[in-house]
PDB file of C-alpha atoms in Angstrom:
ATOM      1  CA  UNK A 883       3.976  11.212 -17.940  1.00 42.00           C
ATOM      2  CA  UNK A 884       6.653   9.838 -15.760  1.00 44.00           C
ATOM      3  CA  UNK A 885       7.103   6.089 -14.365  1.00 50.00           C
ATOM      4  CA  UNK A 886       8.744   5.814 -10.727  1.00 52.00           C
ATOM      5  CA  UNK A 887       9.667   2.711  -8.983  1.00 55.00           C
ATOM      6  CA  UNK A 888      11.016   1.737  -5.018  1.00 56.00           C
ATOM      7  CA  UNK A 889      10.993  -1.174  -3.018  1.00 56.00           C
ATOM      8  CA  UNK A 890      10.479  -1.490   0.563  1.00 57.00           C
ATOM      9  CA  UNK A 891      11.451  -4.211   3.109  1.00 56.00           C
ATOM     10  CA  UNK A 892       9.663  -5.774   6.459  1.00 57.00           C
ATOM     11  CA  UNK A 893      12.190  -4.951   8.742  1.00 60.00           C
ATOM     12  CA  UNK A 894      10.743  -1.066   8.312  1.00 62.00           C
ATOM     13  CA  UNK A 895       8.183  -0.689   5.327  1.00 63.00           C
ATOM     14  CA  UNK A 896       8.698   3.287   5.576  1.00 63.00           C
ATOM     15  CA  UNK A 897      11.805   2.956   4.404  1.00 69.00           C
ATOM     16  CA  UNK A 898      11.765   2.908   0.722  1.00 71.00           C
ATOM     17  CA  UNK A 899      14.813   2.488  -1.685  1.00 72.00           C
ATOM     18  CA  UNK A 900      14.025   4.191  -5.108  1.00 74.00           C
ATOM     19  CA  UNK A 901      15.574   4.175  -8.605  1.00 73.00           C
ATOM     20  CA  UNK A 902      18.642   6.429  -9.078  1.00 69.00           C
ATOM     21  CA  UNK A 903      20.412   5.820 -12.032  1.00 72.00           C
ATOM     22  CA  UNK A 904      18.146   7.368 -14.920  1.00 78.00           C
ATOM     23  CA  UNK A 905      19.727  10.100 -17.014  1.00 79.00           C
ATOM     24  CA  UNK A 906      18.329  13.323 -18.656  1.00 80.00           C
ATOM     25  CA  UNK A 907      19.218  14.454 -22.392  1.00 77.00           C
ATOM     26  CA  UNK A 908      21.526  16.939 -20.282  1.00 78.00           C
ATOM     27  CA  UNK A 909      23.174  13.965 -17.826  1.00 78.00           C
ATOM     28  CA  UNK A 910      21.312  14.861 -14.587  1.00 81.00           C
ATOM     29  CA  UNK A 911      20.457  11.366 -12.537  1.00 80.00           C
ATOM     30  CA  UNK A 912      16.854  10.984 -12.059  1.00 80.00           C
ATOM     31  CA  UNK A 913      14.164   8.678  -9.987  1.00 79.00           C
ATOM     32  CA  UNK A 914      11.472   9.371 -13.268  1.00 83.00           C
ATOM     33  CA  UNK A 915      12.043   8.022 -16.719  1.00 87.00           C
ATOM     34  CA  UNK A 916       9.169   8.995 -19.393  1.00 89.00           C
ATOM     35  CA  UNK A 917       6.416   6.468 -20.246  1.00 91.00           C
ATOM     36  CA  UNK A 918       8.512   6.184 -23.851  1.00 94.00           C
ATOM     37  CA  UNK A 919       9.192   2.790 -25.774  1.00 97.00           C
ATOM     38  CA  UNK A 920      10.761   2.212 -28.849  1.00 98.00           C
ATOM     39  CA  UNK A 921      10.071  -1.182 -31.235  1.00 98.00           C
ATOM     40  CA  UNK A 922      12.997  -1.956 -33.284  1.00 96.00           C
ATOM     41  CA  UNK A 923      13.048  -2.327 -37.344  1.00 89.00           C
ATOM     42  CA  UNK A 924      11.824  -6.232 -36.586  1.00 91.00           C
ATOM     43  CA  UNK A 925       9.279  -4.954 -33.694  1.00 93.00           C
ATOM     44  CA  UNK A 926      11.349  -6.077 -30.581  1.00 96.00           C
ATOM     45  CA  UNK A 927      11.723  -4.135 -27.932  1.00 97.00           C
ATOM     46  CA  UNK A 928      14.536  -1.895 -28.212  1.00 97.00           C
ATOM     47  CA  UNK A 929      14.564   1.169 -25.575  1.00 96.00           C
ATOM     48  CA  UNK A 930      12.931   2.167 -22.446  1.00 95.00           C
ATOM     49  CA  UNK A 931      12.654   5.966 -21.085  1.00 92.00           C
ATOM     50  CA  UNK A 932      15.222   8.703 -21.405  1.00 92.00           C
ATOM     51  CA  UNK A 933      17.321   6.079 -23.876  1.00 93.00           C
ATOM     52  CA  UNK A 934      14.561   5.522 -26.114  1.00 95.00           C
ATOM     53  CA  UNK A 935      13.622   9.348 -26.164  1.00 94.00           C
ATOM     54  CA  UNK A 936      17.296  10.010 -27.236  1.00 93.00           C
ATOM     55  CA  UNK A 937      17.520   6.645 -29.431  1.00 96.00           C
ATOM     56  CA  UNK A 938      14.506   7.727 -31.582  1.00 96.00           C
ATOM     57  CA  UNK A 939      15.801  12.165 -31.637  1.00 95.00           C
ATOM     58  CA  UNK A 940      19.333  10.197 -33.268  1.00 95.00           C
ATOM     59  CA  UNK A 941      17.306   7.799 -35.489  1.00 96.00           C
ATOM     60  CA  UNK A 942      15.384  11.161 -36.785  1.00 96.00           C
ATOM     61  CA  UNK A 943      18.218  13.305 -37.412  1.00 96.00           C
ATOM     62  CA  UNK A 944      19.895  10.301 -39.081  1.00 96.00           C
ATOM     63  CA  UNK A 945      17.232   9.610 -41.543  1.00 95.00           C
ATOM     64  CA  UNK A 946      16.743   5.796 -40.411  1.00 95.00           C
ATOM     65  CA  UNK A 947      13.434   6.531 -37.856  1.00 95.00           C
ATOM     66  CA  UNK A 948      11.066   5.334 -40.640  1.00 94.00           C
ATOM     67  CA  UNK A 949      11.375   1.425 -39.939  1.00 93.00           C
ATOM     68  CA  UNK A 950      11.184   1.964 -35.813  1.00 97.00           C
ATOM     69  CA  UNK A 951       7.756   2.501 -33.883  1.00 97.00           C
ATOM     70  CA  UNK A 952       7.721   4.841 -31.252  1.00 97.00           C
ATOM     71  CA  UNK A 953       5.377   5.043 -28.760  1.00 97.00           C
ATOM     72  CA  UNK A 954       5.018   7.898 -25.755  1.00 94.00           C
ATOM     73  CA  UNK A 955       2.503   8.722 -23.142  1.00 88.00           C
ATOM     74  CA  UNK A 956       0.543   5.775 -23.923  1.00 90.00           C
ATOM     75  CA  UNK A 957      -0.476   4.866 -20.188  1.00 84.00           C
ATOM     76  CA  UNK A 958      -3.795   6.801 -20.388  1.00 79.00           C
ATOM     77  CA  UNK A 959      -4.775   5.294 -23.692  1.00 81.00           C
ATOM     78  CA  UNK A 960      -6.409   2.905 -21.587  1.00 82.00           C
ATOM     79  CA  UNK A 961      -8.573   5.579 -19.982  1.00 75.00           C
ATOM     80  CA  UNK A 962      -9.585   7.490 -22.939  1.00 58.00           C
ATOM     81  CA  UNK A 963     -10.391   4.597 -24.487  1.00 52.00           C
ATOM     82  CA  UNK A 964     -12.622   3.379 -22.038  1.00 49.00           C
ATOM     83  CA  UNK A 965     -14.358   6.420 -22.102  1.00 52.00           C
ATOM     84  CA  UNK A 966     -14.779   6.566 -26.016  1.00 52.00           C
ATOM     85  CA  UNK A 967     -16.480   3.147 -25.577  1.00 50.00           C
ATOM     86  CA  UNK A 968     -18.774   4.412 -23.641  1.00 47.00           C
ATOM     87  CA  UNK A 969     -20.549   6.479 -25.829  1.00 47.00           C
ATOM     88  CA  UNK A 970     -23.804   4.709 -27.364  1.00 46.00           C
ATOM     89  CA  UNK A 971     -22.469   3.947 -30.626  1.00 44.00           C
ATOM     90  CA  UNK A 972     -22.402   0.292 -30.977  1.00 48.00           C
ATOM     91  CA  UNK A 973     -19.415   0.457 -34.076  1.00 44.00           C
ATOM     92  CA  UNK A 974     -17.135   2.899 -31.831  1.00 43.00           C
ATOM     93  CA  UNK A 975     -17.940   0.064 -28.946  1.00 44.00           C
ATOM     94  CA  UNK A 976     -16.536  -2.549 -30.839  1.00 43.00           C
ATOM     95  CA  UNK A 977     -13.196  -0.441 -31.980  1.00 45.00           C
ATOM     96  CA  UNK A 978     -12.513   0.869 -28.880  1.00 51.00           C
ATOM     97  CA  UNK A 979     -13.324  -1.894 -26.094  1.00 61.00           C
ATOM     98  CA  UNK A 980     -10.396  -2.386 -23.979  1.00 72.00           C
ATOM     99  CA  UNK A 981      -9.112  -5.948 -24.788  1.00 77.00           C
ATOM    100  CA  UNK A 982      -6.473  -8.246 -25.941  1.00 81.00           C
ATOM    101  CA  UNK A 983      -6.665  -7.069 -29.458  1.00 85.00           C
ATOM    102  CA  UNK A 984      -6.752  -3.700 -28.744  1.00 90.00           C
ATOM    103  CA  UNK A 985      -3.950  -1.474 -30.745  1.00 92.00           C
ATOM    104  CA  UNK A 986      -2.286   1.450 -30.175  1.00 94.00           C
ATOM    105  CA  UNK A 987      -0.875   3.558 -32.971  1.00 94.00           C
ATOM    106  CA  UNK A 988       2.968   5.311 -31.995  1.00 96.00           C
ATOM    107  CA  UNK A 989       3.597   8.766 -33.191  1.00 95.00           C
ATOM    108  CA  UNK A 990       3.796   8.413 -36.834  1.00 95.00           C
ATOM    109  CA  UNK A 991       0.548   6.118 -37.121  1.00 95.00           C
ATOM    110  CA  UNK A 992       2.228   2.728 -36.896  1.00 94.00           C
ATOM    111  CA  UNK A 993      -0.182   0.140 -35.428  1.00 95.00           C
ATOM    112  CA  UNK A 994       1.198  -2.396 -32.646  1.00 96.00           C
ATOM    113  CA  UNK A 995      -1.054  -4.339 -30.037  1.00 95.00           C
ATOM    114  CA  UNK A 996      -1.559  -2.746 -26.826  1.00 95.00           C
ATOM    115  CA  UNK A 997      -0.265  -5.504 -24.779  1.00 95.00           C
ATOM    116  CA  UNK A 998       2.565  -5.989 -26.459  1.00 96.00           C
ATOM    117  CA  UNK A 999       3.597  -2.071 -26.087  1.00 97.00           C
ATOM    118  CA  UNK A1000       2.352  -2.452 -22.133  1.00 96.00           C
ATOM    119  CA  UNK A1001       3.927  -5.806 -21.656  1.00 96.00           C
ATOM    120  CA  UNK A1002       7.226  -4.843 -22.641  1.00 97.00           C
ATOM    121  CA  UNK A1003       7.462  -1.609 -20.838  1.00 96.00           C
ATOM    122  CA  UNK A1004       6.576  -3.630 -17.691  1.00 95.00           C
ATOM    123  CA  UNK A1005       9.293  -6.109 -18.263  1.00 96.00           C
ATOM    124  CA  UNK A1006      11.791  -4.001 -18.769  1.00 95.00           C
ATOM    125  CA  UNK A1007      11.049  -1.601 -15.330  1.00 92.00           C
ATOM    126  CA  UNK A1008      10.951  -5.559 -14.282  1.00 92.00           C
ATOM    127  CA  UNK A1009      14.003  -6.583 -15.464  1.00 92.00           C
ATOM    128  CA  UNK A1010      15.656  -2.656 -14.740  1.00 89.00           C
ATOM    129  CA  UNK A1011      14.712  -3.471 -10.913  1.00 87.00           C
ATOM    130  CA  UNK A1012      16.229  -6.526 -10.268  1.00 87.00           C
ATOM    131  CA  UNK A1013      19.660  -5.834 -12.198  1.00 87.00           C
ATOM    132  CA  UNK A1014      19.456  -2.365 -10.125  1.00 84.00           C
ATOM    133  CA  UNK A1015      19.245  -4.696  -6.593  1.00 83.00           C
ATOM    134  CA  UNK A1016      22.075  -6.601  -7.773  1.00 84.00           C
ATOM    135  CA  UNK A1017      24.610  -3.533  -8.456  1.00 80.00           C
ATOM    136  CA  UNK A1018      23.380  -2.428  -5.129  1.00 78.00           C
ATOM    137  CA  UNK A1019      24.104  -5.601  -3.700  1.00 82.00           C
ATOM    138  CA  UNK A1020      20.667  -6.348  -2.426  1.00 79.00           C
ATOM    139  CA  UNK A1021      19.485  -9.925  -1.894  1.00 79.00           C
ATOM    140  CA  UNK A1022      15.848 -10.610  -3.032  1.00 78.00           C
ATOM    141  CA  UNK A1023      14.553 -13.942  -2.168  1.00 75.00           C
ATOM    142  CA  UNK A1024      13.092 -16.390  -4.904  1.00 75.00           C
ATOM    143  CA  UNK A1025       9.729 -15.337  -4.490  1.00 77.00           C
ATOM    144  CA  UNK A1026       8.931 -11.421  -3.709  1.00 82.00           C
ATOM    145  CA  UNK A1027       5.571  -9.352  -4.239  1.00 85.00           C
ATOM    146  CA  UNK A1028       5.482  -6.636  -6.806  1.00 89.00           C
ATOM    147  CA  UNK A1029       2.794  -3.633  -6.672  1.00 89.00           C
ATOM    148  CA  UNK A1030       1.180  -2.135 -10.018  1.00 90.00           C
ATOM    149  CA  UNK A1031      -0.276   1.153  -9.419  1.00 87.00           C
ATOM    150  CA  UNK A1032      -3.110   2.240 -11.380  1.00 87.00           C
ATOM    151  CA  UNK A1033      -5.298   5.351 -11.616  1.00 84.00           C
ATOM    152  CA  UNK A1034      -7.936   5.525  -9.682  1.00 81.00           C
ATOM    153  CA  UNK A1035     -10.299   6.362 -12.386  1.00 81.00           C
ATOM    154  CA  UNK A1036      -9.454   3.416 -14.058  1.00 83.00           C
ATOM    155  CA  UNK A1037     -12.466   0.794 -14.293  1.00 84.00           C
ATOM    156  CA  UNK A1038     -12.250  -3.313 -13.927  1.00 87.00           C
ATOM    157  CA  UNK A1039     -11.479  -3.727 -17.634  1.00 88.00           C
ATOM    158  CA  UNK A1040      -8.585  -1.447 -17.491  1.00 89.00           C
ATOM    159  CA  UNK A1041      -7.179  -3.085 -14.125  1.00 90.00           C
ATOM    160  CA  UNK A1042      -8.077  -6.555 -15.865  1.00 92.00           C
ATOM    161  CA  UNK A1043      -6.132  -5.517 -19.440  1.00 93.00           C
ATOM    162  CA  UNK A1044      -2.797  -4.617 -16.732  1.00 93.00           C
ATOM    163  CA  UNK A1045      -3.187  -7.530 -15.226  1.00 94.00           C
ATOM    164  CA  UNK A1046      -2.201  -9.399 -18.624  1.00 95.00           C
ATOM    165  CA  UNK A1047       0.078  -7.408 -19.689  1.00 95.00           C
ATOM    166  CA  UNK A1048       2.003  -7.998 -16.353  1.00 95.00           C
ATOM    167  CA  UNK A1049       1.787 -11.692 -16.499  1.00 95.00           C
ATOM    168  CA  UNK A1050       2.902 -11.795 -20.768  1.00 95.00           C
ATOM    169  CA  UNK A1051       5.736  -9.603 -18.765  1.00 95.00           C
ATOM    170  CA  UNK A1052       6.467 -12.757 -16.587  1.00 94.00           C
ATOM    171  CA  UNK A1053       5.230 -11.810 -13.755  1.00 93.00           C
ATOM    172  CA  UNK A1054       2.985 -14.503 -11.735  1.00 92.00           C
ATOM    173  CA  UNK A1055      -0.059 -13.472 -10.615  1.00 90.00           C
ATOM    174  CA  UNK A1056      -0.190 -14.650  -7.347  1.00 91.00           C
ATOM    175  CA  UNK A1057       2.800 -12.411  -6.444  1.00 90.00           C
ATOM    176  CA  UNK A1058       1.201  -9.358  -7.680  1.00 93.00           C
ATOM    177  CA  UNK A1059      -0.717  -6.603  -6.403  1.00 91.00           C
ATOM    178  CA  UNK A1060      -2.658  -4.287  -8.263  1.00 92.00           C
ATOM    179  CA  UNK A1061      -2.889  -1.121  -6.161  1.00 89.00           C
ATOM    180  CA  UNK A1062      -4.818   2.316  -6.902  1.00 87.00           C
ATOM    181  CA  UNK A1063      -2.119   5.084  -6.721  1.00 83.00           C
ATOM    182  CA  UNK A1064      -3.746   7.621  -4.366  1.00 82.00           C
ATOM    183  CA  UNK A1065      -4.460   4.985  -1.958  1.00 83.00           C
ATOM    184  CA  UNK A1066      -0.852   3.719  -2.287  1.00 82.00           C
ATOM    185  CA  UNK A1067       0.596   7.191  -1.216  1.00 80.00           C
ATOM    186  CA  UNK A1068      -2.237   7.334   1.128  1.00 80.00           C
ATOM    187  CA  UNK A1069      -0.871   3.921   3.413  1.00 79.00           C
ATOM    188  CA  UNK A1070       2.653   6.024   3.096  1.00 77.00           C
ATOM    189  CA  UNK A1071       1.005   9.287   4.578  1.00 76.00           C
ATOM    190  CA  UNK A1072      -0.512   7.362   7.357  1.00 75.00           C
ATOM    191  CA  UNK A1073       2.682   5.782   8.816  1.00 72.00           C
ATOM    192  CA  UNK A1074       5.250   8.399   7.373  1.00 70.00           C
ATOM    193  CA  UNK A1075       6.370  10.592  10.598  1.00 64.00           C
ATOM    194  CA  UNK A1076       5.095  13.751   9.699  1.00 61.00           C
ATOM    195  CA  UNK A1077       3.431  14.846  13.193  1.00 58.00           C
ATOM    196  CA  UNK A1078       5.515  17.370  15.506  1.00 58.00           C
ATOM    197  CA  UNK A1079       4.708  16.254  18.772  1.00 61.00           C
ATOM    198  CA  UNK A1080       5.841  17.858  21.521  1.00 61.00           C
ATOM    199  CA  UNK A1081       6.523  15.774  25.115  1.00 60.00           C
ATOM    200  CA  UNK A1082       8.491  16.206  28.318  1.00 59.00           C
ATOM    201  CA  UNK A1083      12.067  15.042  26.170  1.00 63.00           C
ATOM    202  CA  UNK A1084      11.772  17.627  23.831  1.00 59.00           C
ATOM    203  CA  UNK A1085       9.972  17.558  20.234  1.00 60.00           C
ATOM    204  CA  UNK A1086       9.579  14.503  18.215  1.00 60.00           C
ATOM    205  CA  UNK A1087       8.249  13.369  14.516  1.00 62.00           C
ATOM    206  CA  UNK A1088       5.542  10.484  14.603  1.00 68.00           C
ATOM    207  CA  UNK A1089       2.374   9.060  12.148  1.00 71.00           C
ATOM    208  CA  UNK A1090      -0.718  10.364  12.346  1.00 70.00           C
ATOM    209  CA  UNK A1091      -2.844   9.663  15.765  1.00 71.00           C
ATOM    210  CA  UNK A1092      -5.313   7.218  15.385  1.00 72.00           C
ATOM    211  CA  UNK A1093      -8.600   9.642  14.584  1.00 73.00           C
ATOM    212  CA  UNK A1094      -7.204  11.938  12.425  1.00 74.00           C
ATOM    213  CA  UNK A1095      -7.917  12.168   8.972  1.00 78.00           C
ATOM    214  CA  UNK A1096      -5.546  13.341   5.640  1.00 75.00           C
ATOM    215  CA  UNK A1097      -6.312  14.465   2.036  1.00 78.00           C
ATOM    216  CA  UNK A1098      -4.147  13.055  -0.902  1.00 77.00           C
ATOM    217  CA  UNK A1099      -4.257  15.115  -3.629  1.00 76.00           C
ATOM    218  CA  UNK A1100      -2.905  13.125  -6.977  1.00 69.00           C
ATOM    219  CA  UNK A1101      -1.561  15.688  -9.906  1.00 70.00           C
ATOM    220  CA  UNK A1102      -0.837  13.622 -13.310  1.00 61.00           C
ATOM    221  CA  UNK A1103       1.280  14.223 -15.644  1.00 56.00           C
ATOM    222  CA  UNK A1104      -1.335  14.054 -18.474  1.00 53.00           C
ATOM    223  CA  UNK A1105      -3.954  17.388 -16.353  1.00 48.00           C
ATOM    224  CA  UNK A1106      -5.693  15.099 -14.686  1.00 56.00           C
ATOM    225  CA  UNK A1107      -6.011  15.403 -10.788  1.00 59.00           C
ATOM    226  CA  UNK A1108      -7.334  12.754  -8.553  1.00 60.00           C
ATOM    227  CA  UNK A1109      -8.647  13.490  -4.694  1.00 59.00           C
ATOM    228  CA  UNK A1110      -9.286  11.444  -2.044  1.00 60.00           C
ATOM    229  CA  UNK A1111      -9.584  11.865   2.013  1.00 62.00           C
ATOM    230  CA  UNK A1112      -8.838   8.933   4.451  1.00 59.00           C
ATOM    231  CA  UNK A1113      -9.009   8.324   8.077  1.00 61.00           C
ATOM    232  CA  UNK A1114      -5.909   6.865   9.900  1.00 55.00           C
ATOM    233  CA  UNK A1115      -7.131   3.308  10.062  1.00 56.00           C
ATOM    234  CA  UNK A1116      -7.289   3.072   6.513  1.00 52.00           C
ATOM    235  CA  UNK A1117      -5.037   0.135   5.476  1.00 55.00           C
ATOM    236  CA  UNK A1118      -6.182  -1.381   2.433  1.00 55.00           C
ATOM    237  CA  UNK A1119      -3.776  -1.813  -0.732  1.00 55.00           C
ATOM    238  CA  UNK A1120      -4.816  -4.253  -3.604  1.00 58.00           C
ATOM    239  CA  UNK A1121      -7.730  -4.101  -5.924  1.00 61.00           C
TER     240      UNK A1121
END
């Protein structure tokens, strides 16, 4: 599983500016980082990504991994949870309801709260984003909306558990927007200018005409594959 993040402005919201400056094991620049965190020896936050990936491969060929906590591919925890809990087993309710005191274990069976290991990878992409604007030289003003984008097959409880993990990141809540991600690409679809048209200048690319309608097919990373169809006057974003 991969995170991505862009930005977009109001003076053209189809333009989007998105993250460059990742690196691969092998030094190739990259606009996806792996869903990969790494806890220090005292359980702070140590690495994000591609650094914690080759942090923790150093650590194990070193000897010295035993004291760190490693955690990858955790995003869908949430789901598989929610689906364990589902079952009609009362005890398995109570251990696996999505919640503030939910834990995850990292690869070698280490136990750390879920919201701590969510929290932190939020506020460093956070924290990544606005020291990437500023070696870019881009101005944000005091008080600008981010978007969380969810899985569609994610219930409330889920959305609700992001939620606080986002604002324990330091994010306020009013300036957040949870969106699902298939209808997020599906707002981009709509006004991207993918329609040859042609006209009495010569051929031109513009949005969909009103009437027409678009599938978005969603591929994970973890073999799951969300679809969803949408008309062109489909313009909500937010849960």
């Amino acid at each position: 599983m991969l995170i991505h993040f862009g930005m977009n402005t109001k003076k053209d919201h189809t333009k989007i500016y998105s993250n460059d400056v990742w690196r691969t094991e092998d030094g190739f620049a990259t606009t996806k980082t792996p869903t990969t965190i790494l806890f220090g020896e005292d359980g702070e936050f140590h690495s994000f990504g591609y650094e914690a990936e080759q942090t923790y491969t150093e650590l194990i060929e070193s000897g010295e991994a035993d004291e760190y906590s490693y955690f990858t591919r955790f995003k869908m925890k949430l789901f598989q949870d929610e689906s364990i809990s589902t079952v009609h087993h009362p005890e398995l309710k109570r251990k696996t309801r999505i919640s503030r005191d939910l834990t995850l274990e990292d690869i070698t069976g280490k136990g750390m709260k879920a919201l701590k290991v969510f929290s932190e990878s939020i506020r460093f992409l956070k924290e990544h984003f606005q020291k990437s604007c500023k070696v870019a030289n881009f101005k944000l003003t005091k008080r600008y909306s981010l978007v969380l984008t969810v899985p569609a097959i994610w219930k409330d409880n889920a959305k609700q558990f992001m939620r606080e993990a986002a604002k324990a990141a330091g994010i306020d809540e009013d300036f957040l927007t949870l969106a699902y991600e298939p209808e997020a690409a599906a707002i981009y679809c709509k006004e991207a200018t993918v329609q040859r048209k042609e006209g009495t200048e010569g051929c031109s690319l513009q949005s969909f005409d009103a009437g027409h309608q678009f599938l978005v097919l969603d591929c994970g990373g973890e073999c799951n594959c969300e679809m969803a169809a949408f008309p062109t006057t489909y313009r909500q974003l937010g849960l």
